[in-house]
Amino acid sequence: MTINYRAEVDKRKDAMMEDLFSLLRINSERDDSKADKEHPFGPGPVKALEHFLAMAERDGYKTRNIDNYAGDFEFGQGDEVLGIFAHLDVVPAGSGWDTDPYEPTIKDGKLYARGSSDDKGPTMAAYYALKIIKELGLPTSKKVRFIVGTDEESGWGDMDYYFANNGLKDPDFGFAPDAEFPIINGEKGNITEYLHFAGENSGAFKLLSFTGGLRENMVPESATAVFTSDSNLADLQEKLNAFVAEEPVTAELSDDKGQFSLTVYGKSAHGMSPFAGINGATFLAKFLNQFDFDGAAKDYLRIAGEVLHEDFYAKNLGLAIVDEKMGELTMNAGVFAFDAASEDNTIALNFRYPQGTDAQTLKAGLDKLQGPSKVSLSEHEHTPHYVPMEDELVSTLLAVYERQTGLKGHEQIIGGGTFGRLLKRGVAFGAMFPGYTNTMHQANEFADVEDLYRAAAIYAEAIYELIK
């Protein structure tokens, strides 16, 4: 039986896009200020989860909501289980959008919305792929479990809870539609480490606060410092104008009765590719370093503006490492929080590291820094993950990709972390194609509409090849 999967997708294009639009309209950013027992990551992720499960029930699946952390449904028959892991949460929209990030807009074939490429668009492509198999009544020898999480962009608390409380055996193998084609069969390790500083400071300049960054896995698009000074606004503005003329940033400076507020604007990017962004926080610190700060503030600004500034590979920290298969370690200085009244101010450093090092080795290097009072580690660490090319999961997915596209498949290893690594035999598969413009975690995030349809066809054939 020969199936034209692309033709089957085309029959459902309008319905797929309608369902995707309804999901994209839900602001599913994590909001800890509104988190409670019923909303572990805030109301937005729960709303998206409930919406998705209602859609699945509409289509005839028996769904489960695992205490608003995650949800799933199953399809097919058999002892072995293919897991499809997607996520419904998104990173904060931030500023700089040309459209409303939560009102999907198609322009020149591109679908603009927060989550369009990461990960609601690919999630819907995979969902409709399974829907095709179900509606065609194709026979299966294995089950599919479609699992959606609500905390992928932060601490993966959703999957920790899901695996501990869902009551079923883990899937035997699986993929996450949350990266790119032809396949991601290797992922670097991922750990966030925190530099801690005291807050008391004095001098001709006194730092009252320094804030920047929305998530540890995002390059800070902007940062703001509030400080007092014996200088005047005109002198500071002149120095700022000269700085901005030489650097790829913009800035705003104001004075409120001797209390200055300075914001520097850069460009956000995904934390796995810090070199693709412009870190507003480290540029802000670089500018402030020329002034007479003292104490903890001086250390904080020196570390941020000199040591960490554009140190994407942690060379200044003495932590640079390159692995032949997995490539180089990268570091994103992602979240900055300084308050003069606090005794515990932090800089969050998100490391994506290859084989050959580990979190404790990185910490030992950071412990040597002069200035921070201590170094601590995130509770959540992902060690390097790799599924060999000869694994049947990898070879099957690549064969389908090659048939559908006419392009040669090959392995890829990334610094990003996907739910593919939740299983020993787990990978990321699509939905972005070679040569795509990566706008994940950035303003004006988009997915190419035609690429979503192409991905759905690939997913449909791939799922069926794995479970037939």
Short mmCIF file of N, CA and C in Angstrom, two decimals, residues 46-105:
data_model
loop_
_atom_site.label_atom_id
_atom_site.label_comp_id
_atom_site.label_asym_id
_atom_site.label_seq_id
_atom_site.Cartn_x
_atom_site.Cartn_y
_atom_site.Cartn_z
N VAL A 46 -1.01 25.77 32.00
CA VAL A 46 -2.15 24.89 32.26
C VAL A 46 -3.24 25.11 31.20
N LYS A 47 -3.48 26.35 30.86
CA LYS A 47 -4.49 26.66 29.84
C LYS A 47 -4.13 26.01 28.51
N ALA A 48 -2.86 26.07 28.14
CA ALA A 48 -2.42 25.46 26.88
C ALA A 48 -2.57 23.94 26.94
N LEU A 49 -2.23 23.35 28.08
CA LEU A 49 -2.35 21.91 28.24
C LEU A 49 -3.81 21.48 28.12
N GLU A 50 -4.69 22.17 28.83
CA GLU A 50 -6.11 21.82 28.78
C GLU A 50 -6.66 21.97 27.35
N HIS A 51 -6.23 22.99 26.67
CA HIS A 51 -6.70 23.23 25.29
C HIS A 51 -6.24 22.09 24.38
N PHE A 52 -4.99 21.70 24.50
CA PHE A 52 -4.46 20.64 23.64
C PHE A 52 -5.16 19.31 23.91
N LEU A 53 -5.35 18.99 25.18
CA LEU A 53 -6.01 17.72 25.51
C LEU A 53 -7.46 17.71 25.06
N ALA A 54 -8.12 18.85 25.13
CA ALA A 54 -9.50 18.94 24.64
C ALA A 54 -9.54 18.69 23.13
N MET A 55 -8.56 19.20 22.43
CA MET A 55 -8.46 18.97 20.99
C MET A 55 -8.28 17.48 20.70
N ALA A 56 -7.43 16.82 21.49
CA ALA A 56 -7.21 15.39 21.29
C ALA A 56 -8.47 14.58 21.59
N GLU A 57 -9.20 14.97 22.63
CA GLU A 57 -10.45 14.28 22.94
C GLU A 57 -11.47 14.48 21.82
N ARG A 58 -11.49 15.65 21.24
CA ARG A 58 -12.35 15.92 20.09
C ARG A 58 -12.08 14.93 18.96
N ASP A 59 -10.81 14.55 18.82
CA ASP A 59 -10.40 13.67 17.73
C ASP A 59 -10.43 12.20 18.12
N GLY A 60 -11.02 11.89 19.28
CA GLY A 60 -11.26 10.51 19.61
C GLY A 60 -10.23 9.82 20.48
N TYR A 61 -9.27 10.58 21.01
CA TYR A 61 -8.26 9.98 21.89
C TYR A 61 -8.73 10.05 23.35
N LYS A 62 -8.31 9.08 24.13
CA LYS A 62 -8.53 9.10 25.57
C LYS A 62 -7.32 9.75 26.22
N THR A 63 -7.50 10.93 26.77
CA THR A 63 -6.37 11.71 27.26
C THR A 63 -6.22 11.60 28.77
N ARG A 64 -5.05 11.96 29.23
CA ARG A 64 -4.78 12.03 30.67
C ARG A 64 -4.07 13.35 30.98
N ASN A 65 -4.52 14.03 32.01
CA ASN A 65 -3.86 15.23 32.52
C ASN A 65 -3.18 14.85 33.83
N ILE A 66 -1.85 14.88 33.83
CA ILE A 66 -1.08 14.47 35.01
C ILE A 66 -0.87 15.69 35.91
N ASP A 67 -1.94 16.03 36.65
CA ASP A 67 -1.90 17.09 37.68
C ASP A 67 -1.43 18.43 37.13
N ASN A 68 -1.76 18.71 35.88
CA ASN A 68 -1.43 19.99 35.23
C ASN A 68 0.06 20.20 35.01
N TYR A 69 0.84 19.13 35.16
CA TYR A 69 2.26 19.19 34.82
C TYR A 69 2.48 18.80 33.35
N ALA A 70 1.78 17.78 32.92
CA ALA A 70 1.93 17.24 31.57
C ALA A 70 0.67 16.46 31.23
N GLY A 71 0.56 16.05 29.98
CA GLY A 71 -0.58 15.26 29.56
C GLY A 71 -0.15 14.26 28.50
N ASP A 72 -1.00 13.26 28.26
CA ASP A 72 -0.67 12.29 27.21
C ASP A 72 -1.93 11.62 26.68
N PHE A 73 -1.75 10.94 25.57
CA PHE A 73 -2.76 10.01 25.05
C PHE A 73 -2.02 8.95 24.25
N GLU A 74 -2.67 7.81 24.06
CA GLU A 74 -2.05 6.72 23.33
C GLU A 74 -2.87 6.32 22.10
N PHE A 75 -2.16 5.72 21.15
CA PHE A 75 -2.79 5.24 19.92
C PHE A 75 -2.10 3.95 19.52
N GLY A 76 -2.87 3.00 18.99
CA GLY A 76 -2.28 1.79 18.46
C GLY A 76 -2.26 0.64 19.44
N GLN A 77 -1.70 -0.49 18.97
CA GLN A 77 -1.63 -1.71 19.76
C GLN A 77 -0.21 -2.26 19.75
N GLY A 78 0.17 -2.92 20.83
CA GLY A 78 1.48 -3.55 20.89
C GLY A 78 2.14 -3.34 22.23
N ASP A 79 3.19 -4.11 22.48
CA ASP A 79 3.90 -4.02 23.75
C ASP A 79 4.92 -2.88 23.75
N GLU A 80 5.56 -2.66 22.62
CA GLU A 80 6.54 -1.57 22.55
C GLU A 80 5.83 -0.23 22.38
N VAL A 81 6.46 0.81 22.90
CA VAL A 81 5.84 2.14 22.87
C VAL A 81 6.81 3.16 22.27
N LEU A 82 6.34 3.85 21.25
CA LEU A 82 7.04 5.00 20.68
C LEU A 82 6.55 6.25 21.41
N GLY A 83 7.45 6.98 22.00
CA GLY A 83 7.09 8.23 22.64
C GLY A 83 7.34 9.42 21.75
N ILE A 84 6.37 10.30 21.65
CA ILE A 84 6.55 11.59 20.98
C ILE A 84 6.44 12.66 22.06
N PHE A 85 7.51 13.39 22.27
CA PHE A 85 7.60 14.36 23.37
C PHE A 85 7.59 15.77 22.81
N ALA A 86 6.55 16.53 23.13
CA ALA A 86 6.46 17.92 22.69
C ALA A 86 6.23 18.81 23.91
N HIS A 87 6.30 20.11 23.71
CA HIS A 87 6.03 21.01 24.85
C HIS A 87 5.19 22.20 24.41
N LEU A 88 4.35 22.66 25.34
CA LEU A 88 3.39 23.72 25.07
C LEU A 88 3.77 25.05 25.71
N ASP A 89 4.77 25.06 26.59
CA ASP A 89 5.22 26.31 27.20
C ASP A 89 6.13 27.05 26.23
N VAL A 90 6.25 28.35 26.43
CA VAL A 90 7.10 29.19 25.59
C VAL A 90 7.94 30.10 26.47
N VAL A 91 9.02 30.61 25.91
CA VAL A 91 9.80 31.61 26.61
C VAL A 91 9.05 32.94 26.56
N PRO A 92 9.36 33.87 27.46
CA PRO A 92 8.68 35.17 27.42
C PRO A 92 8.82 35.85 26.07
N ALA A 93 7.76 36.54 25.67
CA ALA A 93 7.78 37.19 24.36
C ALA A 93 8.82 38.29 24.28
N GLY A 94 9.03 39.03 25.39
CA GLY A 94 9.97 40.13 25.35
C GLY A 94 9.46 41.26 24.47
N SER A 95 10.36 42.14 24.11
CA SER A 95 9.98 43.31 23.31
C SER A 95 10.55 43.20 21.90
N GLY A 96 10.24 44.20 21.08
CA GLY A 96 10.80 44.28 19.74
C GLY A 96 10.01 43.59 18.65
N TRP A 97 8.77 43.18 18.96
CA TRP A 97 7.95 42.51 17.96
C TRP A 97 7.29 43.51 17.02
N ASP A 98 7.16 43.11 15.76
CA ASP A 98 6.43 43.93 14.78
C ASP A 98 4.94 43.60 14.78
N THR A 99 4.58 42.46 15.39
CA THR A 99 3.19 42.04 15.50
C THR A 99 2.93 41.63 16.95
N ASP A 100 1.68 41.41 17.27
CA ASP A 100 1.33 40.89 18.59
C ASP A 100 1.82 39.44 18.67
N PRO A 101 2.72 39.12 19.62
CA PRO A 101 3.27 37.76 19.67
C PRO A 101 2.23 36.69 19.96
N TYR A 102 1.08 37.10 20.47
CA TYR A 102 0.03 36.12 20.77
C TYR A 102 -1.21 36.29 19.89
N GLU A 103 -1.02 36.93 18.76
CA GLU A 103 -2.04 36.95 17.71
C GLU A 103 -1.34 36.50 16.43
N PRO A 104 -1.42 35.21 16.10
CA PRO A 104 -0.68 34.67 14.96
C PRO A 104 -0.97 35.44 13.67
N THR A 105 0.11 35.70 12.94
CA THR A 105 0.00 36.47 11.71
C THR A 105 0.84 35.80 10.62
#
